[in-house]
Short mmCIF file of C-alpha atoms in Angstrom, two decimals:
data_model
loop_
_atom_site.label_atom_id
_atom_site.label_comp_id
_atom_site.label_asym_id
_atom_site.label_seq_id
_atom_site.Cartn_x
_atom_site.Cartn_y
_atom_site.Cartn_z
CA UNK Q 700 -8.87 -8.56 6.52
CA UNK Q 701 -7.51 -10.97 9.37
CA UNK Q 702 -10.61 -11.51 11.12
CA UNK Q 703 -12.43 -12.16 7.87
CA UNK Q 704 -10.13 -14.61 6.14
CA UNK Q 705 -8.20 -16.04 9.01
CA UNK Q 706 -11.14 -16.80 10.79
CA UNK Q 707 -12.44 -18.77 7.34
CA UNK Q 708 -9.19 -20.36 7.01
CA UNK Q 709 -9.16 -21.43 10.98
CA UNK Q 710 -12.96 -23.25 10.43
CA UNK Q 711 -11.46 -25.38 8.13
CA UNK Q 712 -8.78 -26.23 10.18
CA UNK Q 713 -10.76 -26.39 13.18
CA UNK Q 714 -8.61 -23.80 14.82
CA UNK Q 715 -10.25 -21.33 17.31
CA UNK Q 716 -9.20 -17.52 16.52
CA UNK Q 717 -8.95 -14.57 19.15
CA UNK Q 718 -8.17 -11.03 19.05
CA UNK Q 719 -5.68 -9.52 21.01
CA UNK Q 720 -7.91 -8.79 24.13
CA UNK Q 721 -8.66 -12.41 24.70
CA UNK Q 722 -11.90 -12.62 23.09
CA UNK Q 723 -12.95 -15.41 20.95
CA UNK Q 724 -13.69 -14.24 17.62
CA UNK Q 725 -17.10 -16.92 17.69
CA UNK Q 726 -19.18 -18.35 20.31
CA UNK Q 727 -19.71 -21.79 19.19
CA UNK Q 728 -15.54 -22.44 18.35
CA UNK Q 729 -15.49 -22.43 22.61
CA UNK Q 730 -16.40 -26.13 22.57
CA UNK Q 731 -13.79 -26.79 19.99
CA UNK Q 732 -11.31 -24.51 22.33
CA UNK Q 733 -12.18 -27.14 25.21
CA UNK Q 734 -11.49 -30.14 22.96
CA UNK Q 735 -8.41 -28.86 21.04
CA UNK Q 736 -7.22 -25.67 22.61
CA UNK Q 737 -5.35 -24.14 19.73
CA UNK Q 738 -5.82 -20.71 19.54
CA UNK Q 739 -4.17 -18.27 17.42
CA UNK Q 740 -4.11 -14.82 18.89
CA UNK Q 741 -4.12 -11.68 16.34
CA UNK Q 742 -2.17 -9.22 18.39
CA UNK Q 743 -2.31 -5.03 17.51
CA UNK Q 744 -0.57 -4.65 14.08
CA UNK Q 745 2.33 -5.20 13.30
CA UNK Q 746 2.87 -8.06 15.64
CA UNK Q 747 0.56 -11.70 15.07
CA UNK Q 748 1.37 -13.81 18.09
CA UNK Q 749 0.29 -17.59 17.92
CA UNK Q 750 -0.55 -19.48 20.99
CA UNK Q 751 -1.15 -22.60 22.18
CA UNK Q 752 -3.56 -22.37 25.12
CA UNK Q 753 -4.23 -25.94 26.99
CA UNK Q 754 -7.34 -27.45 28.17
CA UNK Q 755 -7.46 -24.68 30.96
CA UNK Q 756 -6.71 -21.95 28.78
CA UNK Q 757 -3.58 -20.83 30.52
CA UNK Q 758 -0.46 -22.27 29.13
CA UNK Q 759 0.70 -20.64 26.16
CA UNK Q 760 2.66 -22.23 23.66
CA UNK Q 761 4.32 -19.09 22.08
CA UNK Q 762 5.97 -16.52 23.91
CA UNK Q 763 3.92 -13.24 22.93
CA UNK Q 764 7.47 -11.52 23.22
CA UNK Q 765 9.21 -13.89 20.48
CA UNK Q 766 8.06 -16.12 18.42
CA UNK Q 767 6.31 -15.00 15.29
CA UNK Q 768 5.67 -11.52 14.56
CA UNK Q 769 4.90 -9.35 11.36
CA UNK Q 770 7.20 -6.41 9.82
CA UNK Q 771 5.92 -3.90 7.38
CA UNK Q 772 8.56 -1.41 6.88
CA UNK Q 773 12.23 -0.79 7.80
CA UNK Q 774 11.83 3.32 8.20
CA UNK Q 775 14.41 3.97 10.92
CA UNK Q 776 17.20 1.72 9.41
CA UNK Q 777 16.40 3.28 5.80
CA UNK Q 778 15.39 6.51 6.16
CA UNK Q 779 17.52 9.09 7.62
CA UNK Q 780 15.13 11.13 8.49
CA UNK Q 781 13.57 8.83 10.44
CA UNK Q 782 16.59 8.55 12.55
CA UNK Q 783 15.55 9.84 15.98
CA UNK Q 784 11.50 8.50 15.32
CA UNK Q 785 10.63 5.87 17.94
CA UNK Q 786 10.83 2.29 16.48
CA UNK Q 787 7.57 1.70 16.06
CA UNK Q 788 6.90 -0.99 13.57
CA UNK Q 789 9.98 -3.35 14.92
CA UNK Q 790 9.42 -3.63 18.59
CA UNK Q 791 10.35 -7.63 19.55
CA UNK Q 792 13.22 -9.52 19.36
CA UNK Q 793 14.66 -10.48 15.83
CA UNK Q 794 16.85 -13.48 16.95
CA UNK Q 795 14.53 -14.99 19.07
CA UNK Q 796 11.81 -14.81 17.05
CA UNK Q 797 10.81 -18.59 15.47
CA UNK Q 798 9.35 -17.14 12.23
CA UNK Q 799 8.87 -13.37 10.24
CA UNK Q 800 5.94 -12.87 8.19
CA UNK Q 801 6.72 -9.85 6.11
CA UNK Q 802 5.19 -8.28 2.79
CA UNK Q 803 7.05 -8.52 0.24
CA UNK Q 804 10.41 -10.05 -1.01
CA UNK Q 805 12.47 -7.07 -0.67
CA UNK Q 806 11.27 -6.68 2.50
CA UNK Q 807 12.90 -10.06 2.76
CA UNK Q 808 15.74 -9.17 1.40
CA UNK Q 809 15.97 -6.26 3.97
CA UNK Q 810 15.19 -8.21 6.98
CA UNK Q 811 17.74 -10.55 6.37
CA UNK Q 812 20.59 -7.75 5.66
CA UNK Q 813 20.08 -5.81 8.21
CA UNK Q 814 19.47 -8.49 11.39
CA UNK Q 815 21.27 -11.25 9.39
CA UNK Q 816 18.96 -13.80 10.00
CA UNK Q 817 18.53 -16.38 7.08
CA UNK Q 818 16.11 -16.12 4.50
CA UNK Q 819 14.07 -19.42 5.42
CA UNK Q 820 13.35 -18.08 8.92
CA UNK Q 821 11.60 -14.94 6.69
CA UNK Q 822 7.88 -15.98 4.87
CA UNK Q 823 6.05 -13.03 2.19
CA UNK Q 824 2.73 -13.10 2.94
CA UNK Q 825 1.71 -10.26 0.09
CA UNK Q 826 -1.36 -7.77 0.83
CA UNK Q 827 -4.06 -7.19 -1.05
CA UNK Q 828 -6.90 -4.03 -1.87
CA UNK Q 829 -10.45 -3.72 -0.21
CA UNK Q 830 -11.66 -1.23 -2.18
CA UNK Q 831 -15.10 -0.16 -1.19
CA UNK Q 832 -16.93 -1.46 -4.89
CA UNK Q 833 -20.20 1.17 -3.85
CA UNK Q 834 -20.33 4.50 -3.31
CA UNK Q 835 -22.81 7.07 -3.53
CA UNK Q 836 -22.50 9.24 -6.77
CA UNK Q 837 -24.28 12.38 -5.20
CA UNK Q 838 -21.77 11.99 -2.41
CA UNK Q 839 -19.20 11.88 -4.81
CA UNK Q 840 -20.16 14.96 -7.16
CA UNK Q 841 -20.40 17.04 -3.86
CA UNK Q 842 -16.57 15.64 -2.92
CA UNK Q 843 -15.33 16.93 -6.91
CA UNK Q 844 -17.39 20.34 -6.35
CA UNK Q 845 -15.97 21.52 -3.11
CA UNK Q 846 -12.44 20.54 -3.91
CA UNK Q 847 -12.76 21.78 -7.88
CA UNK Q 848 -11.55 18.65 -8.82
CA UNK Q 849 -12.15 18.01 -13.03
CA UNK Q 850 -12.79 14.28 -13.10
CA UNK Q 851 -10.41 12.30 -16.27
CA UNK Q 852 -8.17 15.48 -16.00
CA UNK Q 853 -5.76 14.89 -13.06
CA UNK Q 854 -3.30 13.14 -11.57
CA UNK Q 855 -3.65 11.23 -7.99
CA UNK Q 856 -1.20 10.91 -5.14
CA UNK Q 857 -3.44 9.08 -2.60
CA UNK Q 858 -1.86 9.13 1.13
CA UNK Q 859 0.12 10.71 3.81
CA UNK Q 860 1.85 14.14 3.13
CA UNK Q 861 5.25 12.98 4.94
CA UNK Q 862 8.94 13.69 3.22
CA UNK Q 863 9.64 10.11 2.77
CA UNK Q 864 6.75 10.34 -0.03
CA UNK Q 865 9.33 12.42 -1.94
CA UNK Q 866 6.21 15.03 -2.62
CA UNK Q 867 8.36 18.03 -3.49
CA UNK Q 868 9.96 16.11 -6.36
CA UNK Q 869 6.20 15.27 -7.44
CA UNK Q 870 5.14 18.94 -7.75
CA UNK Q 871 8.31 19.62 -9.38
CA UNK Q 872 7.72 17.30 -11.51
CA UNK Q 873 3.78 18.84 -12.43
CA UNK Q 874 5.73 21.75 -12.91
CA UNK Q 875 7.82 20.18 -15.31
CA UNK Q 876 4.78 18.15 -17.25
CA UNK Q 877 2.75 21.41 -16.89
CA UNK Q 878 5.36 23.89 -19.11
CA UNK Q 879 5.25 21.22 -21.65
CA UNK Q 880 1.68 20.56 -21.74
CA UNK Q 881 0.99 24.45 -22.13
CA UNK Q 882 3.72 24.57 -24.50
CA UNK Q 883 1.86 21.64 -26.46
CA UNK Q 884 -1.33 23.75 -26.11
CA UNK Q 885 -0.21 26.52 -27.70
CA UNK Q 886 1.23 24.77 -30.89
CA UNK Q 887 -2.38 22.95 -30.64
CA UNK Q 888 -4.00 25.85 -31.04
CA UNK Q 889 -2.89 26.89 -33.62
CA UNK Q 890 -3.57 24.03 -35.63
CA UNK Q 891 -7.52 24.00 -37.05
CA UNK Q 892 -9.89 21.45 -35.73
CA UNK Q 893 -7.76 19.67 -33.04
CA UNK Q 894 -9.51 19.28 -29.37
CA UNK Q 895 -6.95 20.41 -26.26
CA UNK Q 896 -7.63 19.64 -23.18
CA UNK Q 897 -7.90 21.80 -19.91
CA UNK Q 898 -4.88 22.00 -18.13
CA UNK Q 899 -4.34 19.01 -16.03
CA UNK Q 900 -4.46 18.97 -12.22
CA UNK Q 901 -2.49 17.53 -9.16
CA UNK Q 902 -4.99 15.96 -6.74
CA UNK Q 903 -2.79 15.32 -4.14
CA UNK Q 904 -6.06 13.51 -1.48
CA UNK Q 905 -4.57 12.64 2.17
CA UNK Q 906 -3.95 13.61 5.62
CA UNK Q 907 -1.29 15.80 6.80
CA UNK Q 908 1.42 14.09 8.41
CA UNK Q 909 4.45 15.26 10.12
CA UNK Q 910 7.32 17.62 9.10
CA UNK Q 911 4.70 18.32 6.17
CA UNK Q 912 6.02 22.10 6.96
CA UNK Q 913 8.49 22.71 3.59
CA UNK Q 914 6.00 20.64 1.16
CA UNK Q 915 3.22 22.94 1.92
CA UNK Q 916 5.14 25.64 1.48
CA UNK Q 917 6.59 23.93 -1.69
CA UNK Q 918 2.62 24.31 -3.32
CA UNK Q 919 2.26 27.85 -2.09
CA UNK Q 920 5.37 28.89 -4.05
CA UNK Q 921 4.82 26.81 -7.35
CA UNK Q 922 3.90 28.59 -10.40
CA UNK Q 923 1.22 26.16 -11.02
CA UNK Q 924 -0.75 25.81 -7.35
CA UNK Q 925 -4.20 27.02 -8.70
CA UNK Q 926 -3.83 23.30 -10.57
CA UNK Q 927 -2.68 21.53 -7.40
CA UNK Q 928 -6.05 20.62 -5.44
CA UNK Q 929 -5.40 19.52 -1.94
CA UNK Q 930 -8.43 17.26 -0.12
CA UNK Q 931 -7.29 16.53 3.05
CA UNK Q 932 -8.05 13.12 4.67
CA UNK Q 933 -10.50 10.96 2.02
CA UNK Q 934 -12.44 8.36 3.48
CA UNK Q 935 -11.88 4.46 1.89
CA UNK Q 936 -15.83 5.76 0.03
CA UNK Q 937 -14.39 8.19 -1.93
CA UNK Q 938 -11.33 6.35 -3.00
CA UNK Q 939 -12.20 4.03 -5.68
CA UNK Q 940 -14.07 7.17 -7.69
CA UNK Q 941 -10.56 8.96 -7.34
CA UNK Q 942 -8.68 6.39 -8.61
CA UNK Q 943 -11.24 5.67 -11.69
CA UNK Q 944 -11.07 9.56 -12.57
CA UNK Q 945 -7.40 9.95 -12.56
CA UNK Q 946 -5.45 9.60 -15.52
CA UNK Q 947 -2.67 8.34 -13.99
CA UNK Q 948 -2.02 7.67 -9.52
CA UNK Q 949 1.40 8.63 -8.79
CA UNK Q 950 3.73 6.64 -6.23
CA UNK Q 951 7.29 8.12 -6.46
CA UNK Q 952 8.40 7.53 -2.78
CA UNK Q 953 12.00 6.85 -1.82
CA UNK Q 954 11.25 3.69 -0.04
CA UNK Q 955 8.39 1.58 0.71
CA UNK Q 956 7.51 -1.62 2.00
CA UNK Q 957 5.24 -2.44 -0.63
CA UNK Q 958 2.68 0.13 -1.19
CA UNK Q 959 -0.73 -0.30 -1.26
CA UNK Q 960 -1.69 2.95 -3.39
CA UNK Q 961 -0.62 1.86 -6.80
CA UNK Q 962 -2.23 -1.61 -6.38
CA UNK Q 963 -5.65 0.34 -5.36
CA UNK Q 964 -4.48 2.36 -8.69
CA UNK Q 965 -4.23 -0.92 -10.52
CA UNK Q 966 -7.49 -2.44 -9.35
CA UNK Q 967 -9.61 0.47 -10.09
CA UNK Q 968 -8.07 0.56 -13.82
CA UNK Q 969 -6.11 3.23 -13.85
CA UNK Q 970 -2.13 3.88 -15.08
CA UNK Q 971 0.05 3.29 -12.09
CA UNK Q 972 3.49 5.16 -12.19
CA UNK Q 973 5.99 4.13 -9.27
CA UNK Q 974 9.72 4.59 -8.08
CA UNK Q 975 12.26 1.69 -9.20
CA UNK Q 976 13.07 1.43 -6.21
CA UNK Q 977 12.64 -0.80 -2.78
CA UNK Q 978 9.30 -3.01 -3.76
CA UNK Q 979 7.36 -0.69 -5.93
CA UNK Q 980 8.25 -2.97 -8.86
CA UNK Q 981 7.48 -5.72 -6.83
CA UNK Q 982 3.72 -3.95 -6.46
CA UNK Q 983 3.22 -3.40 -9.66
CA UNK Q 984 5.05 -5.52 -12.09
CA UNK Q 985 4.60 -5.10 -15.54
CA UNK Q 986 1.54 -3.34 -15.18
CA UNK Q 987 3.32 -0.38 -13.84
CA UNK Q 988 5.19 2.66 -14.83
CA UNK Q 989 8.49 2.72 -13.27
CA UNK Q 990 10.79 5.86 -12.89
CA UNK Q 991 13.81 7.45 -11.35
CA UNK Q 992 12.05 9.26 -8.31
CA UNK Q 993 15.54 11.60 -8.20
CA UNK Q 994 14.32 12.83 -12.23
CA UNK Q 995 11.61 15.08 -12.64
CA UNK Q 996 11.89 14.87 -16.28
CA UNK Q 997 11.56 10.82 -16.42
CA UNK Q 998 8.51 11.25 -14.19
CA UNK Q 999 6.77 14.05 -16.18
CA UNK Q 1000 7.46 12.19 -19.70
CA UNK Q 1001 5.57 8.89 -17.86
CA UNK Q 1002 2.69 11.30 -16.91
CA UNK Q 1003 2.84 12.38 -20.57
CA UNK Q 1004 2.89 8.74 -21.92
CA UNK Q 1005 -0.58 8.22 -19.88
CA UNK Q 1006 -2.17 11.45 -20.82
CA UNK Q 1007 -2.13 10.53 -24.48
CA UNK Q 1008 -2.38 6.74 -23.88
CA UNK Q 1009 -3.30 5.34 -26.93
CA UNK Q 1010 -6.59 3.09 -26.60
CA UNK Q 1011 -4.87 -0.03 -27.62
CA UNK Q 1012 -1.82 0.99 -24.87
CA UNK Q 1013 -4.76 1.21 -22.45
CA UNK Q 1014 -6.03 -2.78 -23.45
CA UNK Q 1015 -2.58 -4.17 -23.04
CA UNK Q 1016 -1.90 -2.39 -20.06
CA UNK Q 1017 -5.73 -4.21 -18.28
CA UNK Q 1018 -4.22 -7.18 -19.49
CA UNK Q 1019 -1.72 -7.03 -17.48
CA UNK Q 1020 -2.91 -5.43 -14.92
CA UNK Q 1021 -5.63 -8.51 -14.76
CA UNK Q 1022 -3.10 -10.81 -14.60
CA UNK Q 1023 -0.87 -9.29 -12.45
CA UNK Q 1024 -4.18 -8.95 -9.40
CA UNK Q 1025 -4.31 -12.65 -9.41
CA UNK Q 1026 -1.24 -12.55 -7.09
CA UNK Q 1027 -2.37 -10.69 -4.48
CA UNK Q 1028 -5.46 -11.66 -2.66
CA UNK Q 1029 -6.54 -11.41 0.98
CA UNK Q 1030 -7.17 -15.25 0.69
CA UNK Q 1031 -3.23 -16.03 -0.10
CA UNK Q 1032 -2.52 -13.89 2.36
CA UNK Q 1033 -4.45 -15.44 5.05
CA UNK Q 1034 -2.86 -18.93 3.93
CA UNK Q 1035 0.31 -18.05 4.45
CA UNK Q 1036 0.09 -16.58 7.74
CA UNK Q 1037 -2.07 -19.43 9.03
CA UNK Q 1038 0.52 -22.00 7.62
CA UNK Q 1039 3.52 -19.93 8.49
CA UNK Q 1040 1.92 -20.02 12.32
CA UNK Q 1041 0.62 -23.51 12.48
CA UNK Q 1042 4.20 -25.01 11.31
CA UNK Q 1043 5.93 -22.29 14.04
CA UNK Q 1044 3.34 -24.53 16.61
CA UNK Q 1045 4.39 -27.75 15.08
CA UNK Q 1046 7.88 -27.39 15.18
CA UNK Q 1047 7.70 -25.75 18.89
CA UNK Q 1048 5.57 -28.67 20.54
CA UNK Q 1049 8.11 -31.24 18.44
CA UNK Q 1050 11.19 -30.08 20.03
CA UNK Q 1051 9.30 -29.72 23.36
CA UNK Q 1052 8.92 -25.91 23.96
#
């Protein structure tokens, strides 16, 4: 999204745009690099590194070691078992640094606790979705036959397999949704003329990441694994289908920096239910489901509440789901960054640096 919308942003401003290597994102904005020289430089993620480059294109206004630089998530500070991981998302220097461009307010919130550094130096500059709008249906139906998957009949975790995505508390919590539904199946059935539905699934579509060892296992020993369906790494083509044919996406991590997944969830129309905790409420707002991630039973009686979603539940919840999708937009997010880094210039060439 940065070379798309920061690159529309900079034309307006007459501001020339260049990727990390050096190379200017368009041909023709050389002249204007000759005339003005201001050239914002989009460094490898997480870090975006402003400089001012003068008529020779070798004096840089910003430091690339210090002055503005983006933070996603906290892991190592949070997370203890993240302890002894390399720091790879916070790699500059906090004090020095002119301006933080994080995304979301508890991130914020976060930043400024742990490095005490005060809240005006941090800007939110909140993401957005790309989901891919076309897709091929036959590529699809092939995807839903080899991995068994029963479209409108399961629930979605989209991402990593990692502990920190608390995914042994999710399938004990399908275990917990699953004894009720069957015990809701069996009073059904005995009752003339009322429809049940198949037993639901747990589609749980993503790579395997590290010390994925114990949730693996986890699935193998679960009374219900035939109903867990495990995809491996899904392509951004195949997500948007997933998302429309889940009852319900799941999010029930123990900390995130915003998370993407339930937004996705959100924009494809379907239920989102998310952890109270860290900036999944942020994410979501009122358009989410929010539960204790520590309580399998508060988790399984949200699944419930979307599996027999009333259709008028379902209206209210677009609603606000509508409204909720104005706020995030690759376009905000573009204007923030490009104002956060054009006052950082500002105020650096005032006071003489």
């Amino acid at each position: 999204w940065e070379i798309k919308i920061l690159a529309e942003l900079a034309k307006e401003n007459d501001i020339v745009l260049a990727t990390g290597g050096g190379a200017i994102l368009s041909e023709s904005n050389r002249k204007i690099l000759m005339k003005k020289g201001l050239v914002i430089y989009l460094e490898a993620s997480p870090e975006l590194i402003l400089k001012r480059t003068a008529y020779d294109n070798s004096r840089p206004l910003l430091d690339t070691e210090d002055r503005a630089e983006t933070i996603n998530e906290l892991l190592k500070t949070r997370i203890p078992i993240y302890e002894d991981c390399a720091d790879y998302t916070i790699n500059v220097d906090k004090k020095s640094a002119e301006k933080i461009i994080t995304i979301s307010e508890f991130s914020k919130k976060e930043i400024n606790q742990i490095y005490d550094l005060s809240l005006e130096k941090i800007k939110v500059a909140y993401p957005a979705v790309s989901l891919t709008d076309k897709y091929s249906n036959l590529r699809w139906k092939r995807f839903i036959k080899k991995n068994s998957i029963k479209p409108n009949e399961y629930f979605l975790y989209l991402g990593t397999i990692q502990p920190r995505k608390n995914l042994e508390k999710l399938i004990e919590t399908f275990e917990v949704f699953s004894r009720g539904f069957a015990a809701r199946k069996l009073k059904s059935s005995q009752t003339k003329n009322i429809k049940v539905k198949q037993h639901p699934q747990l589609v749980i579509a993503g790579k395997t990441g590290w010390l994925a060892e114990t949730i693996l296992e986890r699935i193998q020993e679960s009374p219900f694994k035939k109903h867990i369906i495990l995809t491996g790494f899904v392509d951004d083509s195949l997500k948007k289908p997933l998302y429309e044919n889940a009852q319900a996406s799941l999010l029930i991590g123990l900390y995130e920096g915003f998370g993407i997944p339930p937004l996705e969830s959100l924009a494809a129309g379907t239920a989102a239910i998310v952890s109270n905790n860290s900036s999944l409420p942020e994410a979501v707002g009122e358009a989410g489901i929010l539960v204790d991630p520590e309580n399998a039973q508060d988790i399984a009686n949200a699944m419930k509440k979307t599996w027999n979603m009333p259709k008028l539940r379902k209206q209210v919840l677009k609603r606000k789901t509508k409204k909720h999708l104005k706020n995030f937009t690759w376009k905000k997010t573009g204007q923030v960054v490009l104002e956060t880094l054009l006052t950082t210039a500002k105020e650096l060439r005032k006071n003489g640096n």
